[in-house]
Structures are given as structure tokens and as C-alpha cells.
Short mmCIF file of C-alpha atoms in Angstrom, two decimals:
data_model
loop_
_atom_site.label_atom_id
_atom_site.label_comp_id
_atom_site.label_asym_id
_atom_site.label_seq_id
_atom_site.Cartn_x
_atom_site.Cartn_y
_atom_site.Cartn_z
CA MET A 1 -32.93 -115.54 12.09
CA ASN A 2 -36.25 -114.35 10.72
CA ASN A 3 -36.19 -114.32 6.88
CA GLN A 4 -39.72 -112.88 6.54
CA LYS A 5 -39.88 -109.34 5.10
CA GLN A 6 -40.99 -106.75 7.61
CA GLN A 7 -44.28 -105.13 6.58
CA LYS A 8 -43.83 -101.45 5.74
CA PRO A 9 -46.22 -98.92 7.32
CA THR A 10 -48.79 -97.36 5.02
CA LEU A 11 -50.16 -93.80 4.96
CA SER A 12 -53.61 -94.70 3.77
CA GLY A 13 -55.09 -94.78 7.31
CA GLN A 14 -57.93 -96.89 8.55
CA ARG A 15 -61.55 -96.40 7.48
CA PHE A 16 -64.34 -96.58 10.05
CA LYS A 17 -67.95 -97.14 9.20
CA THR A 18 -70.15 -94.39 10.55
CA ARG A 19 -73.54 -95.27 11.89
CA LYS A 20 -76.33 -93.49 10.10
CA ARG A 21 -77.76 -92.16 13.38
CA ASP A 22 -74.42 -90.51 14.24
CA GLU A 23 -74.34 -88.46 11.06
CA LYS A 24 -75.15 -84.79 11.52
CA GLU A 25 -76.45 -82.73 8.63
CA ARG A 26 -74.29 -79.67 8.16
CA PHE A 27 -76.31 -76.49 7.62
CA ASP A 28 -75.47 -72.84 7.50
CA PRO A 29 -77.65 -70.73 9.86
CA THR A 30 -80.17 -69.84 7.14
CA GLN A 31 -80.75 -73.48 6.16
CA PHE A 32 -80.92 -74.42 9.83
CA GLN A 33 -83.49 -71.69 10.43
CA ASP A 34 -85.61 -72.79 7.47
CA CYS A 35 -85.61 -76.37 8.71
CA ILE A 36 -86.65 -75.42 12.29
CA ILE A 37 -89.33 -72.93 11.11
CA GLN A 38 -90.80 -75.50 8.67
CA GLY A 39 -91.02 -78.04 11.51
CA LEU A 40 -92.62 -75.55 13.92
CA THR A 41 -95.14 -74.48 11.28
CA GLU A 42 -96.15 -78.12 10.86
CA THR A 43 -96.55 -78.70 14.61
CA GLY A 44 -98.67 -75.53 15.04
CA THR A 45 -99.26 -73.99 18.46
CA ASP A 46 -99.51 -77.33 20.32
CA LEU A 47 -96.52 -76.89 22.65
CA GLU A 48 -96.39 -80.59 23.49
CA ALA A 49 -95.92 -81.30 19.77
CA VAL A 50 -93.32 -78.51 19.60
CA ALA A 51 -91.32 -80.07 22.46
CA LYS A 52 -91.40 -83.50 20.72
CA PHE A 53 -90.32 -82.00 17.38
CA LEU A 54 -87.38 -80.19 19.04
CA ASP A 55 -86.39 -83.35 20.90
CA ALA A 56 -86.35 -85.42 17.70
CA SER A 57 -84.67 -82.72 15.57
CA GLY A 58 -81.65 -82.59 17.90
CA ALA A 59 -80.66 -86.03 16.62
CA LYS A 60 -80.06 -84.77 13.08
CA LEU A 61 -79.64 -81.01 13.32
CA ASP A 62 -76.51 -79.37 14.75
CA TYR A 63 -77.96 -77.70 17.86
CA ARG A 64 -74.52 -77.20 19.30
CA ARG A 65 -73.32 -75.03 16.40
CA TYR A 66 -76.57 -73.14 15.84
CA ALA A 67 -77.84 -72.73 19.40
CA GLU A 68 -78.22 -68.95 19.04
CA THR A 69 -80.30 -69.35 15.85
CA LEU A 70 -82.47 -72.00 17.52
CA PHE A 71 -83.26 -69.81 20.55
CA ASP A 72 -83.78 -66.69 18.41
CA ILE A 73 -86.46 -68.61 16.55
CA LEU A 74 -88.16 -70.01 19.65
CA VAL A 75 -88.29 -66.56 21.30
CA ALA A 76 -88.71 -64.12 18.40
CA GLY A 77 -89.84 -66.28 15.45
CA GLY A 78 -86.66 -65.88 13.38
CA MET A 79 -83.01 -64.89 13.42
CA LEU A 80 -82.43 -61.58 15.17
CA ALA A 81 -80.23 -58.84 13.73
CA PRO A 82 -78.09 -56.75 16.11
CA GLY A 83 -80.42 -54.58 18.21
CA GLY A 84 -83.19 -57.18 18.27
CA THR A 85 -84.96 -56.67 14.95
CA LEU A 86 -86.09 -59.49 12.64
CA ALA A 87 -84.63 -59.32 9.14
CA ASP A 88 -87.40 -58.65 6.53
CA ASP A 89 -86.08 -61.15 3.99
CA MET A 90 -85.88 -64.04 6.47
CA MET A 91 -88.46 -66.74 7.11
CA ARG A 92 -90.33 -66.46 10.37
CA THR A 93 -92.82 -68.40 12.45
CA ASP A 94 -95.68 -67.50 14.76
CA VAL A 95 -94.86 -70.49 16.96
CA CYS A 96 -92.69 -68.44 19.31
CA VAL A 97 -92.80 -66.56 22.63
CA PHE A 98 -93.27 -63.13 21.04
CA ALA A 99 -96.28 -64.21 18.97
CA ALA A 100 -97.95 -66.01 21.89
CA GLN A 101 -100.63 -64.70 24.25
CA GLU A 102 -99.40 -62.25 26.89
CA ASP A 103 -100.27 -64.17 30.04
CA LEU A 104 -98.41 -66.09 32.71
CA GLU A 105 -100.03 -69.45 31.94
CA THR A 106 -98.81 -69.33 28.30
CA MET A 107 -95.28 -68.34 29.40
CA GLN A 108 -95.26 -71.21 31.89
CA ALA A 109 -96.06 -73.58 29.01
CA PHE A 110 -93.24 -72.14 26.91
CA ALA A 111 -90.90 -72.44 29.89
CA GLN A 112 -91.64 -76.20 29.86
CA VAL A 113 -90.56 -76.36 26.19
CA PHE A 114 -87.21 -74.74 27.00
CA ASN A 115 -86.85 -76.83 30.13
CA LYS A 116 -87.39 -80.13 28.30
CA LEU A 117 -85.09 -79.14 25.44
CA ILE A 118 -82.22 -78.19 27.76
CA ARG A 119 -82.71 -81.27 29.94
CA ARG A 120 -82.50 -83.40 26.80
CA TYR A 121 -79.48 -81.60 25.31
CA LYS A 122 -77.46 -80.45 28.34
CA TYR A 123 -74.86 -78.75 26.15
CA LEU A 124 -77.47 -76.10 25.27
CA GLU A 125 -77.45 -74.77 28.84
CA LYS A 126 -74.63 -72.28 28.31
CA GLY A 127 -75.92 -71.24 24.87
CA PHE A 128 -79.38 -70.53 26.33
CA GLU A 129 -77.91 -68.46 29.17
CA ASP A 130 -75.91 -66.41 26.62
CA GLU A 131 -79.05 -66.01 24.50
CA VAL A 132 -81.10 -64.58 27.38
CA LYS A 133 -78.26 -62.19 28.31
CA LYS A 134 -78.29 -61.01 24.68
CA LEU A 135 -82.08 -60.68 24.56
CA LEU A 136 -82.05 -58.52 27.72
CA LEU A 137 -79.54 -56.19 26.07
CA PHE A 138 -81.88 -55.97 23.03
CA LEU A 139 -84.93 -55.00 25.13
CA LYS A 140 -85.24 -51.55 23.56
CA GLY A 141 -85.68 -53.21 20.14
CA PHE A 142 -88.75 -55.14 21.32
CA SER A 143 -92.33 -53.92 21.75
CA GLU A 144 -93.74 -53.48 25.24
CA SER A 145 -95.81 -56.65 24.85
CA GLU A 146 -92.72 -58.66 23.75
CA ARG A 147 -90.78 -57.32 26.70
CA ASN A 148 -93.58 -58.32 29.08
CA LYS A 149 -93.68 -61.88 27.71
CA LEU A 150 -89.87 -62.22 27.89
CA ALA A 151 -89.93 -60.91 31.48
CA MET A 152 -92.60 -63.41 32.56
CA LEU A 153 -90.80 -66.28 30.80
CA THR A 154 -87.45 -65.31 32.39
CA GLY A 155 -89.07 -65.18 35.84
CA VAL A 156 -90.48 -68.72 35.45
CA LEU A 157 -87.13 -70.04 34.11
CA LEU A 158 -85.28 -68.46 37.04
CA ALA A 159 -87.76 -70.06 39.43
CA ASN A 160 -87.40 -73.60 37.99
CA GLY A 161 -83.60 -73.35 37.85
CA THR A 162 -83.27 -73.44 34.03
CA LEU A 163 -81.58 -70.00 34.26
CA ASN A 164 -79.05 -68.64 36.74
CA ALA A 165 -79.73 -65.23 38.34
CA SER A 166 -76.40 -63.94 36.95
CA ILE A 167 -78.24 -63.22 33.64
CA LEU A 168 -79.76 -60.18 35.42
CA ASN A 169 -76.43 -58.44 34.98
CA SER A 170 -77.61 -57.42 31.50
CA LEU A 171 -80.34 -55.30 33.07
CA TYR A 172 -77.69 -52.99 34.55
CA ASN A 173 -76.85 -51.76 31.07
CA GLU A 174 -76.58 -47.96 31.28
CA ASN A 175 -79.01 -47.18 28.41
CA LEU A 176 -81.67 -49.64 29.59
CA VAL A 177 -81.45 -48.22 33.14
CA LYS A 178 -81.49 -44.61 31.97
CA GLU A 179 -84.68 -45.04 29.93
CA GLY A 180 -86.50 -46.96 32.64
CA VAL A 181 -86.63 -50.18 30.61
CA SER A 182 -84.73 -52.23 33.24
CA ALA A 183 -87.02 -51.28 36.12
CA ALA A 184 -90.24 -51.93 34.15
CA PHE A 185 -88.90 -55.29 32.94
CA ALA A 186 -87.82 -56.21 36.48
CA VAL A 187 -91.40 -55.67 37.76
CA LYS A 188 -92.86 -58.31 35.41
CA LEU A 189 -89.89 -60.66 35.94
CA PHE A 190 -90.04 -60.58 39.76
CA LYS A 191 -93.82 -60.95 39.75
CA SER A 192 -93.65 -64.24 37.82
CA TRP A 193 -90.58 -65.41 39.79
CA ILE A 194 -92.20 -64.77 43.18
CA ASN A 195 -95.46 -66.31 41.92
CA GLU A 196 -93.57 -69.54 41.16
CA LYS A 197 -91.51 -69.55 44.38
CA ASP A 198 -91.50 -67.00 47.22
CA ILE A 199 -89.38 -64.04 48.24
CA ASN A 200 -87.04 -66.21 50.37
CA ALA A 201 -86.18 -68.49 47.43
CA VAL A 202 -85.71 -65.45 45.17
CA ALA A 203 -83.43 -63.85 47.80
CA ALA A 204 -81.35 -67.07 48.06
CA SER A 205 -80.85 -67.13 44.28
CA LEU A 206 -79.81 -63.47 44.21
CA ARG A 207 -77.45 -63.99 47.13
CA LYS A 208 -75.76 -66.92 45.41
CA VAL A 209 -74.58 -64.64 42.58
CA SER A 210 -73.94 -61.55 44.79
CA MET A 211 -76.91 -59.75 43.26
CA ASP A 212 -78.82 -59.24 46.53
CA ASN A 213 -77.28 -55.82 47.16
CA ARG A 214 -77.43 -54.55 43.59
CA LEU A 215 -81.15 -54.24 42.89
CA MET A 216 -81.17 -50.45 43.34
CA GLU A 217 -78.90 -50.25 40.28
CA LEU A 218 -82.04 -50.88 38.18
CA PHE A 219 -82.52 -47.11 38.58
CA PRO A 220 -80.27 -44.23 37.50
CA ALA A 221 -77.75 -42.94 40.09
CA ASN A 222 -79.92 -39.99 41.11
CA LYS A 223 -82.79 -42.36 41.98
CA GLN A 224 -80.83 -45.08 43.77
CA SER A 225 -82.43 -44.75 47.18
CA VAL A 226 -84.42 -47.19 49.31
CA GLU A 227 -87.32 -44.72 49.35
CA HIS A 228 -87.55 -44.55 45.53
CA PHE A 229 -87.13 -48.33 45.12
CA THR A 230 -89.74 -49.07 47.78
CA LYS A 231 -92.27 -46.61 46.32
CA TYR A 232 -91.79 -47.88 42.72
CA PHE A 233 -92.03 -51.60 43.44
CA THR A 234 -94.76 -51.31 46.13
CA GLU A 235 -96.96 -49.35 43.71
CA ALA A 236 -96.28 -52.06 41.11
CA GLY A 237 -97.60 -54.68 43.56
CA LEU A 238 -94.28 -56.05 44.80
CA LYS A 239 -94.32 -55.05 48.45
CA GLU A 240 -92.37 -58.15 49.51
CA LEU A 241 -89.48 -57.20 47.18
CA SER A 242 -89.54 -53.64 48.55
CA GLU A 243 -89.34 -54.93 52.11
CA TYR A 244 -86.54 -57.29 51.18
CA VAL A 245 -84.43 -54.47 49.68
CA ARG A 246 -85.13 -52.26 52.70
CA ASN A 247 -83.97 -55.05 55.02
CA GLN A 248 -80.86 -55.66 52.92
CA GLN A 249 -80.01 -51.98 53.10
CA THR A 250 -80.48 -51.97 56.85
CA ILE A 251 -78.30 -55.05 57.31
CA GLY A 252 -75.63 -53.44 55.11
CA ALA A 253 -75.77 -50.20 57.13
CA ARG A 254 -75.43 -52.12 60.42
CA LYS A 255 -72.44 -54.05 59.17
CA GLU A 256 -70.83 -50.85 58.00
CA LEU A 257 -71.54 -49.20 61.38
CA GLN A 258 -69.91 -52.10 63.26
CA LYS A 259 -66.87 -52.04 60.98
CA GLU A 260 -66.39 -48.27 61.36
CA LEU A 261 -66.93 -48.48 65.13
CA GLN A 262 -64.23 -51.11 65.52
CA GLU A 263 -61.82 -48.95 63.49
CA GLN A 264 -62.59 -45.85 65.61
CA MET A 265 -62.07 -47.82 68.82
CA SER A 266 -58.79 -49.33 67.66
CA ARG A 267 -57.58 -45.82 66.73
CA GLY A 268 -58.59 -44.61 70.19
CA ASP A 269 -60.94 -41.87 68.90
CA PRO A 270 -62.57 -39.74 71.64
CA PHE A 271 -65.92 -41.08 72.82
CA LYS A 272 -67.70 -37.80 72.00
CA ASP A 273 -66.69 -38.22 68.33
CA ILE A 274 -67.75 -41.87 68.30
CA ILE A 275 -71.11 -41.00 69.94
CA LEU A 276 -71.72 -38.21 67.37
CA TYR A 277 -70.92 -40.58 64.47
CA VAL A 278 -73.22 -43.33 65.81
CA LYS A 279 -76.11 -40.94 66.34
CA GLU A 280 -75.78 -39.60 62.79
CA GLU A 281 -75.81 -43.16 61.40
CA MET A 282 -78.86 -44.04 63.53
CA LYS A 283 -80.74 -41.09 62.08
CA LYS A 284 -79.56 -41.59 58.47
CA ASN A 285 -80.28 -45.35 58.33
CA ASN A 286 -83.21 -45.43 60.79
CA ILE A 287 -81.44 -47.86 63.16
CA PRO A 288 -83.20 -48.10 66.57
CA GLU A 289 -81.24 -47.69 69.79
CA PRO A 290 -81.72 -51.34 71.00
CA VAL A 291 -80.05 -52.53 67.79
CA VAL A 292 -77.21 -50.00 68.19
CA ILE A 293 -76.41 -51.06 71.76
CA GLY A 294 -75.97 -54.65 70.50
CA ILE A 295 -73.59 -53.44 67.82
CA ILE A 296 -71.59 -51.35 70.32
CA TRP A 297 -71.38 -54.26 72.77
CA SER A 298 -70.04 -56.60 70.05
CA SER A 299 -67.56 -53.97 68.90
CA VAL A 300 -66.31 -53.28 72.46
CA MET A 301 -65.82 -56.98 73.18
CA SER A 302 -63.99 -57.62 69.88
CA THR A 303 -61.32 -54.94 70.40
CA VAL A 304 -59.31 -56.91 72.98
CA GLU A 305 -57.44 -60.23 73.20
CA TRP A 306 -59.04 -61.98 76.19
CA ASN A 307 -57.12 -63.98 78.79
CA LYS A 308 -57.82 -67.71 78.58
CA LYS A 309 -57.74 -68.15 82.38
CA GLU A 310 -61.16 -67.85 84.00
CA GLU A 311 -59.77 -66.33 87.23
CA LEU A 312 -58.04 -63.51 85.29
CA VAL A 313 -60.54 -62.78 82.54
CA ALA A 314 -63.19 -61.29 84.94
CA GLU A 315 -60.69 -58.72 86.18
CA GLN A 316 -59.60 -57.92 82.64
CA ALA A 317 -63.24 -57.56 81.48
CA ILE A 318 -64.16 -55.20 84.33
CA LYS A 319 -61.15 -52.99 83.63
CA HIS A 320 -61.92 -52.94 79.87
CA LEU A 321 -65.68 -52.36 80.21
CA LYS A 322 -65.25 -49.65 82.86
CA GLN A 323 -63.29 -47.68 80.26
CA TYR A 324 -66.14 -48.04 77.69
CA SER A 325 -69.03 -47.40 80.12
CA PRO A 326 -69.60 -43.77 79.01
CA LEU A 327 -69.96 -44.93 75.40
CA LEU A 328 -72.43 -47.70 76.31
CA ALA A 329 -74.36 -45.36 78.63
CA ALA A 330 -75.00 -42.97 75.75
CA PHE A 331 -77.09 -45.63 74.02
CA THR A 332 -79.06 -47.10 76.94
CA THR A 333 -81.56 -44.26 77.28
CA GLN A 334 -84.50 -46.69 76.75
CA GLY A 335 -85.59 -49.62 78.89
CA GLN A 336 -85.61 -51.87 75.81
CA SER A 337 -81.96 -50.93 75.06
CA GLU A 338 -80.97 -51.93 78.62
CA LEU A 339 -82.79 -55.27 78.30
CA THR A 340 -81.09 -55.88 74.91
CA LEU A 341 -77.68 -55.20 76.50
CA LEU A 342 -78.44 -57.58 79.40
CA LEU A 343 -79.35 -60.36 76.95
CA LYS A 344 -76.21 -59.66 74.90
CA ILE A 345 -74.08 -59.94 78.05
CA GLN A 346 -75.86 -63.20 79.02
CA GLU A 347 -75.33 -64.73 75.57
CA TYR A 348 -71.70 -63.59 75.40
CA CYS A 349 -70.84 -65.04 78.85
CA TYR A 350 -72.50 -68.30 77.94
CA ASP A 351 -70.91 -68.63 74.49
CA ASN A 352 -67.43 -67.74 75.87
CA ILE A 353 -67.02 -70.21 78.71
CA HIS A 354 -64.23 -68.25 80.46
CA PHE A 355 -66.78 -65.50 81.13
CA MET A 356 -69.35 -67.71 82.91
CA LYS A 357 -68.35 -66.39 86.36
CA ALA A 358 -67.99 -62.78 85.17
CA PHE A 359 -71.67 -62.14 84.35
CA GLN A 360 -72.75 -60.73 87.70
CA LYS A 361 -69.62 -58.56 88.00
CA ILE A 362 -70.27 -57.00 84.59
CA VAL A 363 -73.92 -56.24 85.44
CA VAL A 364 -72.97 -54.67 88.79
CA LEU A 365 -70.28 -52.55 87.06
CA PHE A 366 -72.80 -51.30 84.54
CA TYR A 367 -75.33 -50.56 87.31
CA LYS A 368 -72.76 -48.46 89.18
CA ALA A 369 -71.71 -46.73 85.96
CA GLU A 370 -75.39 -45.94 85.18
CA VAL A 371 -75.36 -47.97 81.98
CA LEU A 372 -78.09 -50.19 83.47
CA SER A 373 -80.87 -49.34 85.95
CA GLU A 374 -82.87 -51.27 88.54
CA GLU A 375 -86.07 -51.91 86.57
CA PRO A 376 -84.58 -53.61 83.49
CA ILE A 377 -82.28 -55.76 85.72
CA LEU A 378 -85.26 -56.91 87.80
CA LYS A 379 -87.31 -57.52 84.64
CA TRP A 380 -84.45 -59.56 83.13
CA TYR A 381 -84.19 -61.60 86.34
CA LYS A 382 -87.96 -62.24 86.55
CA ASP A 383 -88.90 -63.21 83.00
CA THR A 384 -86.85 -61.68 80.15
CA HIS A 385 -83.70 -63.82 80.43
CA VAL A 386 -82.98 -66.43 77.78
CA ALA A 387 -82.31 -70.13 78.37
CA LYS A 388 -78.53 -69.91 77.79
CA GLY A 389 -76.82 -70.47 81.19
CA LYS A 390 -80.04 -69.42 82.91
CA SER A 391 -79.59 -71.34 86.18
CA VAL A 392 -75.95 -70.26 86.62
CA PHE A 393 -76.59 -66.59 85.91
CA LEU A 394 -79.80 -66.36 87.99
CA GLU A 395 -77.93 -67.87 90.94
CA GLN A 396 -75.09 -65.36 90.48
CA MET A 397 -77.57 -62.47 90.43
CA LYS A 398 -79.71 -63.65 93.37
CA LYS A 399 -78.07 -61.55 96.15
CA PHE A 400 -77.71 -58.42 93.98
CA VAL A 401 -81.36 -58.65 92.90
CA GLU A 402 -82.45 -58.98 96.57
CA TRP A 403 -80.37 -55.94 97.41
CA LEU A 404 -81.99 -54.01 94.52
CA LYS A 405 -85.47 -54.97 95.72
CA ASN A 406 -84.71 -53.88 99.29
CA ALA A 407 -83.18 -50.63 98.06
CA GLU A 408 -86.30 -50.02 95.96
CA GLU A 409 -88.60 -50.73 98.95
CA GLU A 410 -86.55 -48.38 101.18
CA SER A 411 -86.70 -45.56 98.65
CA GLU A 412 -90.48 -46.07 98.30
CA SER A 413 -91.03 -45.97 102.08
CA GLU A 414 -88.82 -42.84 102.32
CA ALA A 415 -90.91 -41.24 99.60
CA GLU A 416 -94.11 -42.07 101.50
CA GLU A 417 -92.69 -40.58 104.75
CA GLY A 418 -91.76 -37.46 102.83
CA ASP A 419 -95.38 -37.11 101.61
#
């Protein structure tokens, strides 16, 4: 039996020694601001020295708590009041973006300061993103020069990955759009972004955050057209952005056309109605006929569940395509459209292995139905075919092509006799 008294628990707790370097000085925003501004004033406009000062200060100042104040100072020179104005009674510094020279080289140097700071203190990433979103909403409160500097800086930071393109959402603010501030800001921003990268990299970033189809929203609703966007940004020296938006619009219109076509076909709408709809869309969205025939072919082939047996699928395809021949024929009025259709058939038969033996039968059907004519078929056979299944399909077409050539020669000799 243990006679020792059991030690009673105490409520005093255990004391831990805190390392001096782990201690954070607790400031309110005003004291924090004064400390940062004093340090920036001492470093002067040497941005290398500024970056070193900010790096060292993070060890003793509470960047996490006062991230907004820190970024306000670095951009505007002091704490910003709602709307983007600097309070008169607050300290301010000229070592900031808004007091710097208005040129791309200076903004690139400032971008390095932000980049180094956020790389060193990763937790500032979210705070910086929120800060830029806020600054964009405050654009009307800044001078034109300040807006230009912020736009250039933002473009560089988007290019080097410090910022995510989702921050551009702030530019769709109704008041900024209405007064033309968003569009003017976007010009400077995209110029510096494309200068750092290229239009393909910019497009990829926009696509990642589903912003690639929203650029026209930089303008009021009554000006949201490809024509207005193209004119505005081309005149501002951003032709590549104008072309990108035009292409995006075209791609969107083509996808919409294909979707609507498939719905009309599945409903069994009359061909005359479908043809009328397609021609209106072609005119409205400037879609050329060779592109349209490709869309119609894809739509026609996607409306049916194909047999998996090779010996049965050819018969099924002929029956199905015979039904849709009048629709296809309405959009093969140009030689280029016929060639496009031939290449689409070739690619489809190659990509869907059960159709490999059906190629020649489909071409003959379309020839008889006047969807395709002699000249494009002969041109396809001679030099326009693609590599996919080339040897198989050329062999299949050999006898029919010979027949076409003979028929052509006979009609020529008859014509000569007639003369």
C-alpha cells in the first residue's frame, strides 16, 4: 500500500519563456502607420532599400493584422478613407506608387517590392488581393495619373503571378463602367500586362477565372458590342486584345449555333426553318459557309446512337445522312465548303473506327444527292486529303474517282461535238 500523499493539481499553470525574436509589438493602425512611414522616409526612394526595410520590419511589426494599412501606405502614401481619399490629419510619405514617376519602368520596380514582400510573408497574399480589389473600387477617388500608375502596376503584377485575374471583377462596378473609368483603366492595365507576357498568356489567365468572355462588360450595356470594343481598344493601341475578343465572340457564337442546331434536329423541326435560322446566324455573327458546314456535319452525326457493328453501321449512316442531305446541300454552295465537308467526313470515319469502310458510300451518297460535286471530290483525291486513314480512303475512292474522270471526259467530248 502506498502511504505517500498524492500531489494535488494546481491552477497556477505553467510559464513558458518567450524568445525575444518571437515577440510582436502590438500597435493600433495609426501607430503602425507612423512606424512604417518613418522607416520609408529614412530609406528614401531607393526601392532596394525599401524592400529590405519591409523585409526586416515584418519580424517585429504585425503585418498580418495591419495588412490593409501597410498596402494603403505603399500605394497611396497613407491610410485611405472610404472612397480613396487620404485623411488630412494623417502622416503620409512620398515613397509610394502614387507619388512615383508615371512610367512603366518605375512601376516594374515597385512591382518587385510587392513581389519580394509577399514571397517573404506568404500570409500577405490574400490581404494584398483584397487591397487591390478595394483600390479598383476607389478609382474615381484617384487622379488620372494615380489611376494610370495603379493600372500599370496591376498589369505587371498580373503578369508575374503576384495577383490573380479575378481581381478584375472590381472593374465591372456599375458606376465605374458607366463613367468610362473601367475601360480607360483597362487600356493601361492590358498594355503593361501584354508588354510583360503576350496575348496568349493573358488569355490563359483570363480563361482560368472565367473572365475571357466578360471583357465587353467594361462598357455600358448599350455599348457592349464587338464593333465598339474593337474600335475602342484598337484605337488605344491594343489590336491584339481586340482580335482576341472578336475571336472569343465568334467561338461563342459557333458553340451556340451548334447547340441550337442539335436541339432543332432532336425536335424534328422542318429543314426550311433550320436553314433560315442558320443563314440568319451566319449573317449576324459573320460565320463563313465552310465553318457552318462543319458545324452542321457534327450536329447531324451527334443526333443518333450508332450501331457498334461495322457491317451494320454503314447502312445506318446512309439511311440517316440521306434524310439530312437537303440540309447539308443548302450549305455547300462553295467549293471550299464541299472540301471542308469531305475532310470532316474523312476525319470522322478515321476517328470512329466502325466507319472506316463507310467513307466511300457516304461520298457517293452525297454526290448523288448533289451535296458534293465532281471537282471538289477530284481535288480532295489528288492533293487536299489529310493523313488520317489516307491509304484506306484513297483505295476505297479509286474506282469512283476513275468513273468521275471518265464521265468528265465524256461530257467534255460531247460538248466539243456540239460546238
